[in-house]
Coordinates of C-alpha atoms in Angstrom, one line a residue:
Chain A
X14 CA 157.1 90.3 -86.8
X15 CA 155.7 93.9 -85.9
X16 CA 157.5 96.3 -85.1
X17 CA 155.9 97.8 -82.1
X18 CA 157.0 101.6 -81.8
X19 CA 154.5 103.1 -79.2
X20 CA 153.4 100.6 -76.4
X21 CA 151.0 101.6 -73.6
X22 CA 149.8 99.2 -71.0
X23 CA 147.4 100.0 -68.5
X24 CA 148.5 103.8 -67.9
X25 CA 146.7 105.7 -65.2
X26 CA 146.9 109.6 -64.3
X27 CA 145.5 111.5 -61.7
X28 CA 145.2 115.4 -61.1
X29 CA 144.1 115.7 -57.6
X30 CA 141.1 113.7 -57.5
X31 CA 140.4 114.0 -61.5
X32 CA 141.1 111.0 -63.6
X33 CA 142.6 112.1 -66.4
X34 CA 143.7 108.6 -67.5
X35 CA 142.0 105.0 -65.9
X36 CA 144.4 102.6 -67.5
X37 CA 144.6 103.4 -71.2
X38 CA 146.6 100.6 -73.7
X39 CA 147.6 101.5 -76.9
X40 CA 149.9 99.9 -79.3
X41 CA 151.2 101.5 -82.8
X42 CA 153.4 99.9 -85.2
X43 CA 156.7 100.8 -87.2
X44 CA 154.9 103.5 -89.9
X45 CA 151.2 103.5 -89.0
X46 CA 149.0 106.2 -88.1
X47 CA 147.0 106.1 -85.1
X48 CA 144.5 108.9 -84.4
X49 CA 143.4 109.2 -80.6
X50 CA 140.1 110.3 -81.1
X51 CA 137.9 111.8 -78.4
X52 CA 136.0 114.9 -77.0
X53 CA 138.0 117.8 -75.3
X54 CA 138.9 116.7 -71.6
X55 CA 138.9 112.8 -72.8
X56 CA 142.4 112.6 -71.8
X57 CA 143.9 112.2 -75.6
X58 CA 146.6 115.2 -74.5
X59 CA 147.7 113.5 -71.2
X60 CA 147.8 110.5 -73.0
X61 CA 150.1 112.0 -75.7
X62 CA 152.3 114.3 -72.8
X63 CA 153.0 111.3 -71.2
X64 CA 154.7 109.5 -74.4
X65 CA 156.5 112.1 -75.2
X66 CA 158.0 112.3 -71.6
X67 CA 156.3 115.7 -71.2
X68 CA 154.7 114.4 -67.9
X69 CA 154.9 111.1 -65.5
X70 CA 152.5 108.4 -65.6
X71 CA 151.0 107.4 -61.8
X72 CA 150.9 103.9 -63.0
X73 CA 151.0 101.2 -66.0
X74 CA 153.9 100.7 -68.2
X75 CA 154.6 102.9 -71.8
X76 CA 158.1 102.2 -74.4
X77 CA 158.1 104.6 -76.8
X78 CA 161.2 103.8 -79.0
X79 CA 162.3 101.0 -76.7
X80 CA 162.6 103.6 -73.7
X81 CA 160.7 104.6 -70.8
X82 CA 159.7 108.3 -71.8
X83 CA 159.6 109.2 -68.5
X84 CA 163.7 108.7 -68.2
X85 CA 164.3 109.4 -71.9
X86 CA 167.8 110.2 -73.5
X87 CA 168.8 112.6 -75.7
X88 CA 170.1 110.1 -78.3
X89 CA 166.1 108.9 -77.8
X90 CA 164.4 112.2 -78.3
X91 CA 166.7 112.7 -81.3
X92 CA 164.1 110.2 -83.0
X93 CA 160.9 112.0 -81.3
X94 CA 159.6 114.5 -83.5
X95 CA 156.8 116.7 -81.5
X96 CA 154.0 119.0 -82.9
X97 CA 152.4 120.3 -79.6
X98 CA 148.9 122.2 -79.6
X99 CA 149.4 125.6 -81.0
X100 CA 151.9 128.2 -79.7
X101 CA 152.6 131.8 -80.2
X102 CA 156.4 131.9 -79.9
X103 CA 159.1 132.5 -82.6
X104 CA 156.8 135.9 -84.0
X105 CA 159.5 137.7 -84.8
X106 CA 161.7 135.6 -86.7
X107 CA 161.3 134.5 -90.4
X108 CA 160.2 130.5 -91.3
X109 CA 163.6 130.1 -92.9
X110 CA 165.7 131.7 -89.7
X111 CA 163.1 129.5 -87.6
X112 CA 163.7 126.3 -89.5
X113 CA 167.7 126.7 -89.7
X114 CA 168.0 126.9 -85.9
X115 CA 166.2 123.9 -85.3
X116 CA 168.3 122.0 -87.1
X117 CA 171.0 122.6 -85.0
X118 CA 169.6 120.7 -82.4
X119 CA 169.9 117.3 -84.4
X120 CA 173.2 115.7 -85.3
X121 CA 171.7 114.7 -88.6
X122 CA 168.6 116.8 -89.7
X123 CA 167.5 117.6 -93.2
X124 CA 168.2 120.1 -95.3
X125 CA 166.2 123.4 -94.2
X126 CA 165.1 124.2 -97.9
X127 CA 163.3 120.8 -98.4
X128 CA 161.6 120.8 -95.5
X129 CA 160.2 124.2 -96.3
X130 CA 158.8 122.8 -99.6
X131 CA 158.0 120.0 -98.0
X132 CA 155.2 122.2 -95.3
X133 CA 154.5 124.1 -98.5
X134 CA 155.9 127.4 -96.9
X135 CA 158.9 128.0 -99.7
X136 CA 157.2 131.1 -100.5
X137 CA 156.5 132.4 -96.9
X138 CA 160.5 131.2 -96.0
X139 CA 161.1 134.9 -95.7
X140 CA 158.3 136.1 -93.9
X141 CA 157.9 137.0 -90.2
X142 CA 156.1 134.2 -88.2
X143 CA 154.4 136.6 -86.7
X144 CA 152.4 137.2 -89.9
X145 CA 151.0 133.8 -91.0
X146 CA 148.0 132.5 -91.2
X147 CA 146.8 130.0 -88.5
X148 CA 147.7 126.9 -91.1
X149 CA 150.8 128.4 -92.0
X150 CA 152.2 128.6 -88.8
X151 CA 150.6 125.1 -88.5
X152 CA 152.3 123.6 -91.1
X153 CA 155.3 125.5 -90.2
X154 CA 155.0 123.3 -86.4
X155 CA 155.5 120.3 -88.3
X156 CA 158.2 121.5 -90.1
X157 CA 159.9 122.0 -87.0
X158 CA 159.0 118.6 -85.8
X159 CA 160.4 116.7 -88.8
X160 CA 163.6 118.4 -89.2
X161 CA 165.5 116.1 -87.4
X162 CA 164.1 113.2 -89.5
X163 CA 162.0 111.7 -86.5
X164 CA 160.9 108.1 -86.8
X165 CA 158.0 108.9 -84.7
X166 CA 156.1 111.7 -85.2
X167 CA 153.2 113.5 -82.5
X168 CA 150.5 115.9 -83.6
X169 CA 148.6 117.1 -81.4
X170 CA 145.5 118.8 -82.5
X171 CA 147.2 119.8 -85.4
X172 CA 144.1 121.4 -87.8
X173 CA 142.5 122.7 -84.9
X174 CA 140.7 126.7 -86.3
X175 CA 141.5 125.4 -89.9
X176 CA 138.8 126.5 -92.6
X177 CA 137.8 123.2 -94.7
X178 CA 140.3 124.4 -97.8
X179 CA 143.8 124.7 -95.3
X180 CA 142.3 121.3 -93.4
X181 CA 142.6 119.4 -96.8
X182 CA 146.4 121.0 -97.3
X183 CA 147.1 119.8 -94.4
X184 CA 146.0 116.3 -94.7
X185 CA 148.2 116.0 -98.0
X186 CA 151.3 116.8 -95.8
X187 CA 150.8 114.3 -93.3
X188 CA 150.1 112.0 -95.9
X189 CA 153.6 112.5 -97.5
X190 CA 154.9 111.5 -94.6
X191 CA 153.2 108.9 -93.9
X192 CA 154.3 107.4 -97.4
X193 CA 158.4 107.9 -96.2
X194 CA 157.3 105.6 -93.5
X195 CA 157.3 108.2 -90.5
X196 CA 155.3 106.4 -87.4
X197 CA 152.5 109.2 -86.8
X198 CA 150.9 109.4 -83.5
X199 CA 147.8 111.5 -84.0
X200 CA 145.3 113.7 -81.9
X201 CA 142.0 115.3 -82.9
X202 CA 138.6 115.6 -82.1
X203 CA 137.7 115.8 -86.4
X204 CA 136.4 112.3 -87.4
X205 CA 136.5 113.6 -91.0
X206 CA 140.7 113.7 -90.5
X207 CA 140.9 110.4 -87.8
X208 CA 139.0 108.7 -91.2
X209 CA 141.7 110.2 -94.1
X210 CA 144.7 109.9 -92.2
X211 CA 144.7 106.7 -89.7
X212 CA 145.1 103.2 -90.1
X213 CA 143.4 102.9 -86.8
X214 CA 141.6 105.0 -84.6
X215 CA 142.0 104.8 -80.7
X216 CA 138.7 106.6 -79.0
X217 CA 139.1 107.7 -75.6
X218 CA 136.1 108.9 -73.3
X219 CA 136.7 109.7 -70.0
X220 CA 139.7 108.5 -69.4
X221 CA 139.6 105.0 -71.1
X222 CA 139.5 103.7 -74.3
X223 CA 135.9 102.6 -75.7
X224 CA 136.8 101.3 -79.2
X225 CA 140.2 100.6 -81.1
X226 CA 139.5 99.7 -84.6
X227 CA 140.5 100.8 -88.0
X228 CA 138.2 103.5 -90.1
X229 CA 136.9 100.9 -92.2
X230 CA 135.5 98.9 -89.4
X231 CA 133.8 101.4 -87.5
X232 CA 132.3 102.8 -90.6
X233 CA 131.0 98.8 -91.2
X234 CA 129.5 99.2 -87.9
X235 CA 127.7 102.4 -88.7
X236 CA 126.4 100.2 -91.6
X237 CA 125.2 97.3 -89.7
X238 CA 121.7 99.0 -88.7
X239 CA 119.8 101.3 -91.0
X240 CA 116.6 103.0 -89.5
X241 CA 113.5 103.0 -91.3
X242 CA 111.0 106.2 -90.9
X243 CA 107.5 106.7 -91.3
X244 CA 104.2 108.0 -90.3
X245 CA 101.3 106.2 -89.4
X246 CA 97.9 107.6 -88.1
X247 CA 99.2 110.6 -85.7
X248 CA 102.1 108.7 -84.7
X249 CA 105.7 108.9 -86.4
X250 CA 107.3 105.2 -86.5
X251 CA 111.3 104.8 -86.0
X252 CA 112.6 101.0 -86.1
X253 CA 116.2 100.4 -86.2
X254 CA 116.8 96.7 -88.6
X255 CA 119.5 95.0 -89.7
X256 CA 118.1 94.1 -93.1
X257 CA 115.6 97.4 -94.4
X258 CA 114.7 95.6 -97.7
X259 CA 113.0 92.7 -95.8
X260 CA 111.7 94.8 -93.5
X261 CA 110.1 97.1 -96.0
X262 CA 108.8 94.8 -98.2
X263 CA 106.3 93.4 -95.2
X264 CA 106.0 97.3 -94.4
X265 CA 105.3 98.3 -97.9
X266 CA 102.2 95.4 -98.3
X267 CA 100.8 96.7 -94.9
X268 CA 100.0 100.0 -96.6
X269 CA 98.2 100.6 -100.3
X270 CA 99.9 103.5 -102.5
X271 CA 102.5 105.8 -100.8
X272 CA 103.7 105.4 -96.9
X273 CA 104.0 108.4 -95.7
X274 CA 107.3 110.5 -94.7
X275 CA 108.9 107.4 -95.4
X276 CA 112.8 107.0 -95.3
X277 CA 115.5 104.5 -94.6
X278 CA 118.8 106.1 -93.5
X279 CA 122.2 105.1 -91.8
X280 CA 123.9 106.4 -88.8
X281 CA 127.0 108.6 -89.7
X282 CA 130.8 107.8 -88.5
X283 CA 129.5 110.7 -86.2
X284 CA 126.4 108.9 -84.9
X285 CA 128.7 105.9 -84.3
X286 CA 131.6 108.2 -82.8
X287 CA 128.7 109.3 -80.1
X288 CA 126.8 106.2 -79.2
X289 CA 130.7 105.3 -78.6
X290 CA 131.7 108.1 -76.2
X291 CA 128.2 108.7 -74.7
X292 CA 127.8 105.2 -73.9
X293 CA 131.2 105.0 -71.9
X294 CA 131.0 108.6 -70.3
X295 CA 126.9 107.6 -68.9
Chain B
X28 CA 180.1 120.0 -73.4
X29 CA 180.5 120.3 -76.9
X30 CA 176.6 119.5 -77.2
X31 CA 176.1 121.9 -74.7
X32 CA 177.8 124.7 -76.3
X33 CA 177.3 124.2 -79.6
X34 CA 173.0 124.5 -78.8
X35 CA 174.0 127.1 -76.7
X36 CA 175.4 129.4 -79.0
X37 CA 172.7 128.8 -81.4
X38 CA 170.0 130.0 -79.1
X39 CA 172.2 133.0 -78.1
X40 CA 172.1 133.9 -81.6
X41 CA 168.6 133.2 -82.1
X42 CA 167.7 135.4 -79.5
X43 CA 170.1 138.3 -80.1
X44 CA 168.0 138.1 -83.8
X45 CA 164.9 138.2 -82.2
X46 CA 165.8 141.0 -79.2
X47 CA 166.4 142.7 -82.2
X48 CA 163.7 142.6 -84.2
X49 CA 161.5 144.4 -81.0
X50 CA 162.9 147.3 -81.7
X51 CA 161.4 149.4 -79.2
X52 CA 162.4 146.6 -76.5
X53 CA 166.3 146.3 -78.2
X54 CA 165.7 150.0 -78.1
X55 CA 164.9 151.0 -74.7
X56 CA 167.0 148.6 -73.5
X57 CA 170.2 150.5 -74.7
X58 CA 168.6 154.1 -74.4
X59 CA 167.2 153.2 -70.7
X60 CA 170.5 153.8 -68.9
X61 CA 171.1 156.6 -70.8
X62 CA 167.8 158.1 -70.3
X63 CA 168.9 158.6 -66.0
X64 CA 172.4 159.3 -66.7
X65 CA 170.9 162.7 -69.0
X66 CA 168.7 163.4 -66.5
X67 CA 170.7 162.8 -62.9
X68 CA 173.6 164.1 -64.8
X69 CA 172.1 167.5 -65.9
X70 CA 170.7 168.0 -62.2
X71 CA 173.3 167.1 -60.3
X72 CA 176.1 166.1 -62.5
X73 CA 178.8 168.5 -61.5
X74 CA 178.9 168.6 -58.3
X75 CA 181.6 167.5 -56.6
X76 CA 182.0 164.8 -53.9
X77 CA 183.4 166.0 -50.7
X78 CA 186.8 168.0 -51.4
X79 CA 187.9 166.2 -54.5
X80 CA 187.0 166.9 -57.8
X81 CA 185.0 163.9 -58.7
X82 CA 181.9 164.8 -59.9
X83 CA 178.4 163.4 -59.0
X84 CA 178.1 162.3 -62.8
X85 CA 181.5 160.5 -62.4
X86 CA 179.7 158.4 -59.1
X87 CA 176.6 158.3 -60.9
X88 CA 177.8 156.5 -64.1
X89 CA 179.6 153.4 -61.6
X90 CA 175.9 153.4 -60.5
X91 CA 173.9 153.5 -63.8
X92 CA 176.6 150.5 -65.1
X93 CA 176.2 148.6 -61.4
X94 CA 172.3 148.7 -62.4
X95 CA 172.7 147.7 -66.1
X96 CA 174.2 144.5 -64.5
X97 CA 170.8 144.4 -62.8
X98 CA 168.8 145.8 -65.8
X99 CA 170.3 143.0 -68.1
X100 CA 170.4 140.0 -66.2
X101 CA 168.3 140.1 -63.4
X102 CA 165.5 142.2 -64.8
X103 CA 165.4 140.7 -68.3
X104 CA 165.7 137.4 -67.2
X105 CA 163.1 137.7 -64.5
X106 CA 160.7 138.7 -66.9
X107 CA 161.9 136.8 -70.2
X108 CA 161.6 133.4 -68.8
X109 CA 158.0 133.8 -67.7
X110 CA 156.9 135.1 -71.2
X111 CA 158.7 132.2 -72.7
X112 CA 156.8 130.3 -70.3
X113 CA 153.3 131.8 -71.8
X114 CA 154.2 131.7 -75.3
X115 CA 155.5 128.3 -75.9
X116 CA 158.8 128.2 -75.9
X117 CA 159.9 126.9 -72.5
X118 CA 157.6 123.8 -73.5
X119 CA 158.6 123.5 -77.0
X120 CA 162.3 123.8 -75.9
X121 CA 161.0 120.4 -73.6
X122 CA 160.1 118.4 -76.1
X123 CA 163.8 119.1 -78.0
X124 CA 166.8 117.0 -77.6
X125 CA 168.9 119.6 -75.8
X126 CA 170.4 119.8 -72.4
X127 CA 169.0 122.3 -70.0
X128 CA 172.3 123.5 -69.1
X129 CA 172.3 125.0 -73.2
X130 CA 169.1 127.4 -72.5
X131 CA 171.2 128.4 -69.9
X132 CA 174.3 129.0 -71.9
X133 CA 172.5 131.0 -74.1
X134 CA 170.5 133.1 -72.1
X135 CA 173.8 134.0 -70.4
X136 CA 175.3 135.2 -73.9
X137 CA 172.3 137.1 -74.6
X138 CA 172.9 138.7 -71.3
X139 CA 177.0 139.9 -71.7
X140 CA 176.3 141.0 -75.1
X141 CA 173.3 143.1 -74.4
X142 CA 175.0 144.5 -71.2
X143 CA 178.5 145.4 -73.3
X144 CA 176.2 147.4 -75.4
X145 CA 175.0 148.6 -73.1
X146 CA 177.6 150.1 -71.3
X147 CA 179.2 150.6 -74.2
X148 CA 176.2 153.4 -75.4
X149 CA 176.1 154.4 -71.9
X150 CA 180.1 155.5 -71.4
X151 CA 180.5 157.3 -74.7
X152 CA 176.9 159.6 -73.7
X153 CA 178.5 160.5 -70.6
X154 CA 182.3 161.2 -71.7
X155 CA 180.8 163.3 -74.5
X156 CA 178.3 165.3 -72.7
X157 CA 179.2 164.6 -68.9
X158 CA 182.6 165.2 -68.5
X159 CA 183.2 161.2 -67.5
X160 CA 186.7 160.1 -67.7
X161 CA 187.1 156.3 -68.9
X162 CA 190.0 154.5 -66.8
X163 CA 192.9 153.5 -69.2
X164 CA 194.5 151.6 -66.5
X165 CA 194.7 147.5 -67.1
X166 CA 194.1 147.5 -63.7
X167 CA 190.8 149.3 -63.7
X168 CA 189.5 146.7 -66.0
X169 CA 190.4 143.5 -65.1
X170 CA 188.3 144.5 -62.0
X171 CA 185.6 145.6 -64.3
X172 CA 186.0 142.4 -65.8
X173 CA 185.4 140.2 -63.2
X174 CA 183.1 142.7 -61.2
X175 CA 180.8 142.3 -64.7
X176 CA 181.1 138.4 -65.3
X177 CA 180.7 137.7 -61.1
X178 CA 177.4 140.4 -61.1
X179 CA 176.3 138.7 -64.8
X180 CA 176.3 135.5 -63.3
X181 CA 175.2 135.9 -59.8
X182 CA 172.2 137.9 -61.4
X183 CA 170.9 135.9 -64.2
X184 CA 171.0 133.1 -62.2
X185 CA 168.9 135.1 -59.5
X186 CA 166.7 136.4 -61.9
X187 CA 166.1 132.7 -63.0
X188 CA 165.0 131.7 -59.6
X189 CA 163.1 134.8 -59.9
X190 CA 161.1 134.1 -62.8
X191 CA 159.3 131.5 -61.0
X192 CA 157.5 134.1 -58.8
X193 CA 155.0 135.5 -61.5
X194 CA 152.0 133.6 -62.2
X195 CA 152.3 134.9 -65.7
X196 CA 154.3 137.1 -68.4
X197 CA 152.3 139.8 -68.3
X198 CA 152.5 140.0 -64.7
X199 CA 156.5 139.5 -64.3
X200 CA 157.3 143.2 -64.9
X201 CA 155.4 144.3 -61.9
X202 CA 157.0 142.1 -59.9
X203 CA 160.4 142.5 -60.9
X204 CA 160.6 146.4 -61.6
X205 CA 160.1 147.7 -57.6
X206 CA 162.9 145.0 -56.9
X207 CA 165.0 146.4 -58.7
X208 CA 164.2 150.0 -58.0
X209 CA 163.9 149.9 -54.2
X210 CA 167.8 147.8 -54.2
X211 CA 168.9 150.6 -56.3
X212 CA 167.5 153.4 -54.1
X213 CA 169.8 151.4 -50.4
X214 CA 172.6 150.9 -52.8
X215 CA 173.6 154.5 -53.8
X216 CA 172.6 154.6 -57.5
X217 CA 170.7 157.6 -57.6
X218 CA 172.0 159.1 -54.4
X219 CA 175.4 159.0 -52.7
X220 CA 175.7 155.4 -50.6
X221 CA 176.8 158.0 -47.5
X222 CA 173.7 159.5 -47.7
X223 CA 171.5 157.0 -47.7
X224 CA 170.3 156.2 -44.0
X225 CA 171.8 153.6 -42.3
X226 CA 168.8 151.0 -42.0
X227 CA 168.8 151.0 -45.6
X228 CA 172.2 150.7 -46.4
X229 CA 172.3 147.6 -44.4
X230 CA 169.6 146.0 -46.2
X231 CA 170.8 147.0 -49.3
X232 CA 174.2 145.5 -48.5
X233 CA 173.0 141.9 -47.9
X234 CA 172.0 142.2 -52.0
X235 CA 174.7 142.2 -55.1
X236 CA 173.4 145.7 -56.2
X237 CA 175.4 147.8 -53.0
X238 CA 178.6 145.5 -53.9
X239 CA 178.4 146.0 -57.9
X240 CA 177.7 149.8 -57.2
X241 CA 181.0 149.8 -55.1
X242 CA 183.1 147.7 -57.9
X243 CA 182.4 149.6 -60.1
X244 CA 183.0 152.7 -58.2
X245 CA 186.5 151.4 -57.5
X246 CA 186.8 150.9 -61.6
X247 CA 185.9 154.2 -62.6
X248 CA 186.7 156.7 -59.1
X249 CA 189.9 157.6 -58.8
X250 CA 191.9 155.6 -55.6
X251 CA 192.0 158.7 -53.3
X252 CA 187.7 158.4 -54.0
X253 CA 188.0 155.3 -51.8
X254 CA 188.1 158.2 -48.4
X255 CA 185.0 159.0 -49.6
X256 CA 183.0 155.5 -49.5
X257 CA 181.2 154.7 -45.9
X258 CA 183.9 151.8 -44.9
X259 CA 186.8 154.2 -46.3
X260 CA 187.5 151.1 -48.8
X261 CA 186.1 150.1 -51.7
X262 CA 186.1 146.7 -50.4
X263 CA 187.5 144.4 -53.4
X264 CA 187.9 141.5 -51.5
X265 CA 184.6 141.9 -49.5
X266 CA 182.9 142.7 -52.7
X267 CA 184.4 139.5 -54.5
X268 CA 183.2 137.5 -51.6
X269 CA 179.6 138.4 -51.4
X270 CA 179.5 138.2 -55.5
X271 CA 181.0 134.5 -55.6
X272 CA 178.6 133.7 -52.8
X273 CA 175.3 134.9 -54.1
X274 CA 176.3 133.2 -57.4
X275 CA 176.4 129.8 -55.2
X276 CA 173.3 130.6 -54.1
X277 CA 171.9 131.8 -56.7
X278 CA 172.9 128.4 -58.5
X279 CA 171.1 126.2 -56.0
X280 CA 167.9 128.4 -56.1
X281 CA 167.8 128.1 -59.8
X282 CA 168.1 124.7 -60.0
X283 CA 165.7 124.1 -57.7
X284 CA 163.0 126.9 -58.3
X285 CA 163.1 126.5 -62.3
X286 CA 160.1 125.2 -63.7
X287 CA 159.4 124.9 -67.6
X288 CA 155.2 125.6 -67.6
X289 CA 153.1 127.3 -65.7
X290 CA 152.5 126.6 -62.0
X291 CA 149.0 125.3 -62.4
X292 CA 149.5 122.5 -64.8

């Protein structure tokens, strides 16, 4: 039996006369990591408020933890850890003042110190916050999110501004997480990270979701059709097969010697990620 | 309770830490007080009230304490919260398993302990250089007591309900400094109550301002003082009623006005 941590039935949001939401499911198991994947406005942060009781759901029905979110306890949010989109509070205090009085809030939170190492700060513990670098004070969020040992754990945009070097940090942390079995509900609009870190990826466009699978399998879609390139006469020729060598071998007896400006490529995760959202949002 | 508390004292310390570390806010907020009481007292400071011998400094330090009440709960609070609200906090706080009730516990500390400083800075500059005698009486400050925890109170709460007026942080300030200036012109903070015209004095006497001005005239006037004051009293009871009763209502308005982001989400 699966443990179902996050469940999300038809759930529906309105601002004014803007959809945010048009009746999104999701379901996420005891320790896997489910990106929400989709372009800004899509409705992946509404989504996410609304798990983590942060706003009300018009309609549909959501158990996070076995509770409504919307009526949560504090014995429940106890076992919610929350990284929202970035901040710029807690500037003038030092990570290790910053980490210590979060703990307080928990009636059984780790040990400061190892969660410090654990973010990779242990050097910065005695610096202002006010002075890190935008992935430091990232990785700092989730520091403050796990130190209450939360069994389920919500990043939203969390690498958002990161150069490629501080991105790939960060994906190490989230993976040592993942391996102590933390559920991780995940937001981004980097493919790239949705690929490394999920076990499935949830895309949202427009207020619904247009494709739920894991990496692998939209990455075997993006494989399905290759397009084959090439020039003939004036004209440049695009066809779009399912099986290139076949198709090349009648193309390559049509011509004698070379066939010009001739290539056979694949769509990327990206091209995928596009048809997927553009398709929906047309 | 013990929940409660226990947060609450946390985030009273965390804050004290931070106040501190601005220094030129932690600063100003001690030296502000002081800063009027040099000035007003090096106009007008000895010059005496009616026929006795209390100086103007003497009336004008009950004042400058009466506002510090304002200055520390009302003011700071009304502009805090909103900045908290820009910056994060307020909606990180959300997301935390703590009960609202602790932010408020905290913010309340943060309050008393920046206003006994305060005061504290505040009474020592004007017995060295002003001439101000500091009541010895037990008396005297048990009403100072409860004059300072009713005003505390009444006026964080107030400035609470407040906080929700500015769109943002940056704008709180405007909004909140020509309160708190125009109440302490009609309450007889920077000129005698008596003086004041009599329009003004009634307005100013609906607010807690007039009535923490008066308490704490009664603290540190001498009795026979209480001849000088407009109602030839110093009013405790009145002044004990109109506290309690703003703290009600300043109670129900921040429970009701209190929001945790920004109005347009």
């Amino acid at each position: 039996m699966v443990d179902t941590v996050i469940r999300a039935r038809g759930v529906t949001k309105s601002y004014g006369s803007l959809q945010a939401l048009r009746g999104v499911d999701l379901d996420v198991a005891r320790g896997e990591c489910v990106a929400l994947l989709g372009p800004n406005g899509a409705g992946k942060t509404t989504m996410t408020e609304i798990l983590e009781g942060y706003r009300m759901r018009d309609g549909g029905e959501v158990r996070v933890l076995d509770s409504d979110p919307g009526s949560g306890s504090m014995a429940w949010r106890r076992r919610l850890g929350i990284v929202l989109q970035s901040t710029t509070d807690l500037t003038d205090l030092t990570v290790a003042e910053a980490v210590r009085h979060f703990t307080h809030y928990y009636d059984n939170p780790d040990d400061p110190q190892a969660v410090i190492a654990a973010v990779g700060l242990t050097e910065k513990a005695d610096a202002l916050i006010g002075r890190l670098s935008g992935g430091q004070r990232r990785r700092l969020d989730v520091g403050l999110g796990i130190i209450g040992r939360p069994e389920v754990l919500f990043l939203d945009e969390p690498t958002t501004g990161f150069d490629p070097e501080a991105r790939r940090h960060f994906w190490g942390l989230i993976e040592g997480l993942k391996a102590r079995g933390v559920t991780i509900l995940l937001t981004t609009h980097y493919l790239d990270e949705a690929e490394r870190l999920a076990d499935r990826v949830s895309i949202i466009a427009a207020g619904q979701v247009v494709a739920d699978r894991s990496p692998s399998s939209l990455r075997a879609e993006a494989m399905r059709t290759a397009a084959v390139r090439w020039r003939e006469g004036d004209a440049l020729r695009e066809e779009h097969v399912e099986q290139p060598t076949a198709f090349l071998r009648t193309l390559l007896a049509r011509f004698d010697g070379e066939v010009p400006e001739l290539s056979v490529s694949y769509p990327t995760l990206e091209d995928v990620y596009l048809h997927l959202v553009g398709g929906e949002a047309a | 309770m013990r929940t409660v508390l226990r947060i609450g004292f946390a985030r009273m310390e965390i804050e004290l830490r931070q106040l501190v570390r601005d220094r030129e806010g932690a600063f100003w907020t001690l030296v502000f007080p002081v800063v009027l009481m040099v000035i007003f007292g090096s106009v007008f400071g000895s010059q005496r009230l009616g026929h006795t011998d209390v100086t103007f400094a003497q009336y004008f330090v009950a004042g400058m304490i009466a506002s510090g009440v304002m200055y520390t709960a009302f003011q700071n609070i009304a502009i805090w919260i909103p900045q908290e609200r820009d910056d994060g906090t307020l909606k990180r706080l959300r997301g935390l398993p703590m009960p609202k009730a602790a932010y408020f516990v905290g913010k309340i500390g943060v309050v008393i302990t920046t206003f006994v400083f305060q005061t504290v800075v505040l009474l020592l500059t004007g017995a060295l250089f002003y001439g101000i005698h500091i009541p010895t009486g037990i008396d005297a400050w048990w009403r100072f007591a409860w004059i300072a925890v009713l005003g505390l109170t009444s006026c964080t709460l107030l400035g609470i309900a407040f906080s929700s007026l500015p769109r943002t942080g940056r704008g709180a300030a405007a909004v909140t400094t020509p309160v708190v200036l125009v109440l302490q012109f009609g309450s007889g903070v920077f000129f005698r109550y008596n003086d004041v015209p009599h329009w003004m004095q009634q307005f100013a006497a609906i607010f807690p301002l007039k009535w923490l001005t008066q308490g704490m005239r009664s603290v540190f006037l001498p009795p026979q003082a209480s001849a000088l004051e407009v109602s030839h009293s110093f009013e405790t009871g009145r002044t004990a009623l109109v506290l309690a009763a703003w703290t009600i209502a300043g109670a129900v308005l921040a429970v009701r006005t209190f929001r945790w982001t920004r109005r347009e989400q």
